[in-house]
Structures are given as structure tokens and as C-alpha cells.
PDB file of C-alpha atoms in Angstrom:
ATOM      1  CA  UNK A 283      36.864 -17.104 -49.641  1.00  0.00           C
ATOM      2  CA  UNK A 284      38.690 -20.428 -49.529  1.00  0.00           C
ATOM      3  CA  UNK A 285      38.665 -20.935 -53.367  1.00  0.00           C
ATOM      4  CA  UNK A 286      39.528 -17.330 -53.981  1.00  0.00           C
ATOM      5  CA  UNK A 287      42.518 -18.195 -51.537  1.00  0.00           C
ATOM      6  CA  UNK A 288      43.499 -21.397 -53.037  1.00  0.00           C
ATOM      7  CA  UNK A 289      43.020 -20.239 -56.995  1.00  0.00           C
ATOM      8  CA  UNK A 290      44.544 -16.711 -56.143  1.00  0.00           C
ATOM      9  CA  UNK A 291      41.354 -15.199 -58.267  1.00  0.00           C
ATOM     10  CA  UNK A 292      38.257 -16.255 -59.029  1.00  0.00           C
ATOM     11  CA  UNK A 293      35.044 -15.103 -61.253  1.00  0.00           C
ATOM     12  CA  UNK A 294      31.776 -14.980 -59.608  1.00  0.00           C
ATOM     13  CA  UNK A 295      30.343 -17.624 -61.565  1.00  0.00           C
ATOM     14  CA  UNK A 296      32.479 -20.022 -60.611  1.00  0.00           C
ATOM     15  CA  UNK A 297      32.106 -19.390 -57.098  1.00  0.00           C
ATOM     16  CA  UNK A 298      28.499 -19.575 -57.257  1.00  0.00           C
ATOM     17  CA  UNK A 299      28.550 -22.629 -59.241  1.00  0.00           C
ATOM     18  CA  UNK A 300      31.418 -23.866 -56.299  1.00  0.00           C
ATOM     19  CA  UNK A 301      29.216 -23.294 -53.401  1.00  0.00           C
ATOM     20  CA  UNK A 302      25.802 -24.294 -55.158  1.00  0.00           C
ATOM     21  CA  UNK A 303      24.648 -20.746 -54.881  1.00  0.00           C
ATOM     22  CA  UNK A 304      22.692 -18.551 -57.937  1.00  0.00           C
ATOM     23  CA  UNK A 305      25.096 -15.506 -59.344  1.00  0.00           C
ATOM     24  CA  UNK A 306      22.747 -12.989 -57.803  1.00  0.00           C
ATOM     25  CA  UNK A 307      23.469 -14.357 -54.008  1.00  0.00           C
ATOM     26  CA  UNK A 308      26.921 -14.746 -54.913  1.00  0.00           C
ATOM     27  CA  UNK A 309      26.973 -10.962 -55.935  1.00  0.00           C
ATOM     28  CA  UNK A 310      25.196  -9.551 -53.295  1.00  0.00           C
ATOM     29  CA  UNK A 311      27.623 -11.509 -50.997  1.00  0.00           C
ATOM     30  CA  UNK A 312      30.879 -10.260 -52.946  1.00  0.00           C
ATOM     31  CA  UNK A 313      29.125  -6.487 -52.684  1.00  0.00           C
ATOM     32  CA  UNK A 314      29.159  -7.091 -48.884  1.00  0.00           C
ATOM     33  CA  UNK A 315      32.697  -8.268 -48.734  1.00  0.00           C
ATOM     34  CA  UNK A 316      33.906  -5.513 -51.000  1.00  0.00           C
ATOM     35  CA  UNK A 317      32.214  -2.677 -48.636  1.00  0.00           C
ATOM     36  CA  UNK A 318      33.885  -4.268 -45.774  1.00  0.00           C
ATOM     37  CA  UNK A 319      37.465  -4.764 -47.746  1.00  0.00           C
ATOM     38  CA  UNK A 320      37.833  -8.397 -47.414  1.00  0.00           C
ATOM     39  CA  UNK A 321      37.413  -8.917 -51.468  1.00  0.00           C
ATOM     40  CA  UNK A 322      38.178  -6.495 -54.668  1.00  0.00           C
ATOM     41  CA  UNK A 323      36.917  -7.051 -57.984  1.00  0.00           C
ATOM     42  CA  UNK A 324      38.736  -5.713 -61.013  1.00  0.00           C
ATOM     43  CA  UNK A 325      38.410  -6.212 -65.011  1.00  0.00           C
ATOM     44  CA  UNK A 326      40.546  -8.798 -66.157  1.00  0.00           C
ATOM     45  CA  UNK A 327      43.087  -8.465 -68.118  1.00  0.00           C
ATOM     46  CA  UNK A 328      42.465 -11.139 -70.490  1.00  0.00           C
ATOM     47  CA  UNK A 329      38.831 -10.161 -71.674  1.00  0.00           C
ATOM     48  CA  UNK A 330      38.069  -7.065 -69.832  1.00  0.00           C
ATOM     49  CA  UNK A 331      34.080  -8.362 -70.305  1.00  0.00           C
ATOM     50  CA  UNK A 332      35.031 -10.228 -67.434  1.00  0.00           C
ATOM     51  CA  UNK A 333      35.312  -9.569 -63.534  1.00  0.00           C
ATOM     52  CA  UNK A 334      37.674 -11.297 -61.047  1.00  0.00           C
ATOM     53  CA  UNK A 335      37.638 -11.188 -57.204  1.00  0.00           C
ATOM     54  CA  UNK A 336      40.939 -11.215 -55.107  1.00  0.00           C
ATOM     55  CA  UNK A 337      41.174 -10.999 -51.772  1.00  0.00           C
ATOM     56  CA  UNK A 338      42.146  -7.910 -49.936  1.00  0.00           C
ATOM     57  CA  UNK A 339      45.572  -7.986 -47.113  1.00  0.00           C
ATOM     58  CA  UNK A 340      42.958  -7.784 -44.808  1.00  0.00           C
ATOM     59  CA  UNK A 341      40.914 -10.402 -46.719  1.00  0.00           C
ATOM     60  CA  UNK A 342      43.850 -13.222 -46.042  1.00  0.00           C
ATOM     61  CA  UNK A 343      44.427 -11.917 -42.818  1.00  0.00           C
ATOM     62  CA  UNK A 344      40.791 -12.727 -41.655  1.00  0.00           C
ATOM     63  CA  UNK A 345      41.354 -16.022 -43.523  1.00  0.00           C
ATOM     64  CA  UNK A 346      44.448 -16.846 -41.980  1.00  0.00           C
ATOM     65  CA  UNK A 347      42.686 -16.318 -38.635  1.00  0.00           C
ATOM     66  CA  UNK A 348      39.530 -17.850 -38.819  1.00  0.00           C
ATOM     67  CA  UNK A 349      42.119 -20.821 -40.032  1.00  0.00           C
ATOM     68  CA  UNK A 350      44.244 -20.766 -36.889  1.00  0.00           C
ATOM     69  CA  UNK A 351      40.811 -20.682 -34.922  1.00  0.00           C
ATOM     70  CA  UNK A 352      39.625 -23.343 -36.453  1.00  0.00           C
ATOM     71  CA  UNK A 353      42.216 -25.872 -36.155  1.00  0.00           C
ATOM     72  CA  UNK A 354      42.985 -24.973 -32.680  1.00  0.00           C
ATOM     73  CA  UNK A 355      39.136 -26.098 -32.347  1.00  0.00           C
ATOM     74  CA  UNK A 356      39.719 -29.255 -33.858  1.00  0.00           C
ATOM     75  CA  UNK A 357      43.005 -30.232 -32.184  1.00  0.00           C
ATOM     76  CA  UNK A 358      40.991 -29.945 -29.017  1.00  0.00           C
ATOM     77  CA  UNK A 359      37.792 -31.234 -30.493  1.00  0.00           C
ATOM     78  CA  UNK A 360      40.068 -34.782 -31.080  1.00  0.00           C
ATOM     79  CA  UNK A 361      42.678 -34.522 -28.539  1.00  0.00           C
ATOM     80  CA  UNK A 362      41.291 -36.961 -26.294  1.00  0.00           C
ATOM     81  CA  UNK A 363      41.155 -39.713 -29.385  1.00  0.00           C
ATOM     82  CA  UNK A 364      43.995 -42.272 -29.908  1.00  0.00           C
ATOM     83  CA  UNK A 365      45.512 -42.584 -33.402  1.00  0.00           C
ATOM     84  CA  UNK A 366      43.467 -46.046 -33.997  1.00  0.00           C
ATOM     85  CA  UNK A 367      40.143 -43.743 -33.563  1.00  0.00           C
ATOM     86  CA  UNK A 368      41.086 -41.178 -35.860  1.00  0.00           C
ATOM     87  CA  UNK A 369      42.692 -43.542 -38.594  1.00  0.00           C
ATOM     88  CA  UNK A 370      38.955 -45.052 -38.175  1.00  0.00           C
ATOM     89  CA  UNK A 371      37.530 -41.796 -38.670  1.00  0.00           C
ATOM     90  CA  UNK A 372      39.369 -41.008 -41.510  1.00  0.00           C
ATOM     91  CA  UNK A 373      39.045 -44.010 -43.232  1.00  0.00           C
ATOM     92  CA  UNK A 374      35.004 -43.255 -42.453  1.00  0.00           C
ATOM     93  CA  UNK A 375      35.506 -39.857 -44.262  1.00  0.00           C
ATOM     94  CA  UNK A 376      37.297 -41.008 -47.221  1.00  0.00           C
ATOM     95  CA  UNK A 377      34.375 -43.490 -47.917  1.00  0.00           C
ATOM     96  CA  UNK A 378      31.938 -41.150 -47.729  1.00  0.00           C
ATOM     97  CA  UNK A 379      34.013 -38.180 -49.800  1.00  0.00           C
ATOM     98  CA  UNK A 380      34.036 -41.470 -52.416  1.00  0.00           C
ATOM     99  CA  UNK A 381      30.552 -42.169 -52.494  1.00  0.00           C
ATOM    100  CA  UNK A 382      29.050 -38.377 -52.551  1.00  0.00           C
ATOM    101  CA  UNK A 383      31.754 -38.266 -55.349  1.00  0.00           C
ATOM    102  CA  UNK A 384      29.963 -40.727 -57.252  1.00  0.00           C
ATOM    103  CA  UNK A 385      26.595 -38.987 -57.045  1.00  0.00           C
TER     104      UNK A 385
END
């Protein structure tokens, strides 16, 4: 939902291929979120052989949310650290982004 968010659109391929998932759990996922309105898919207008998912209103609603809820849970999660602790931590997470990068 995140890419779909970010890109504005996305193909289910790329998705799958995004979240190292096979089309056919990808498409049995975007079925789901279709029936429950958080995703639409729609013939693109480009090459109508192929099919792009958008999110919904109520689609980047729930986003937005589970955003909010999330970063509230963070900003408590670290709000006992001092800045020197989470520069350290950060500087922990770049390394590793680099090196997992790299594989």
C-alpha cells in the first residue's frame, strides 16, 4: 500500500516483485483489498493489456492512519533516548541499509 501511495499507481508485478512476493499472492491480496475498497484496479490507459491499482479515499485514509499510529508508537518507543543515542542508532541503520544494499 505504501508504494501504491508513494508512486500514485502501481501494476501488480511490480508490487510483487517490491515485496518479494509471487503475482498470484500479490493478486489474491489486491482481490481482498478491492472487496474491502481500500484498492481499485482499472485498464490503463497507455496499453489497456495492462492493469493498475490505486488506492481508494478510504484506501489513504486507512494509510494515513495506520501512519499517525505508527509514529505516535515510535515517538514513545524512543522518547526516553537522548539525541547522542539515536544519532548512534541511526548511524547503526544507515550501515546496515548500506551493506544489505550491497547484497
Amino acid at each position: 500500500l505504501f508504494t501504491i501511495d508513494v508512486e500514485g499507481e502501481a501494476v501488480a508485478g511490480d508490487l510483487a516483485k517490491a515485496a518479494g512476493l509471487s503475482p498470484a499472492s500479490i493478486s489474491t491480496m489486491l482481490d481482498n483489498l478491492e472487496r474491502d475498497g481500500i484498492v481499485e484496479r482499472r485498464r490503463s490507459g497507455d496499453d489497456r493489456r495492462v492493469v493498475v491499482v490505486t488506492l481508494t479515499d478510504s484506501g489513504r485514509a486507512l494509510l494515513a492512519d495506520k501512519r499517525e499510529r505508527w509514529r505516535a508508537r515510535c515517538r514513545e518507543a524512543l522518547a526516553d533516548l537522548s539525541d547522542e543515542e539515536l544519532e548512534a542508532g541511526a548511524e547503526v541503520m544507515r550501515r546496515m541499509a548500506t551493506l544489505l544494499g550491497q547484497l
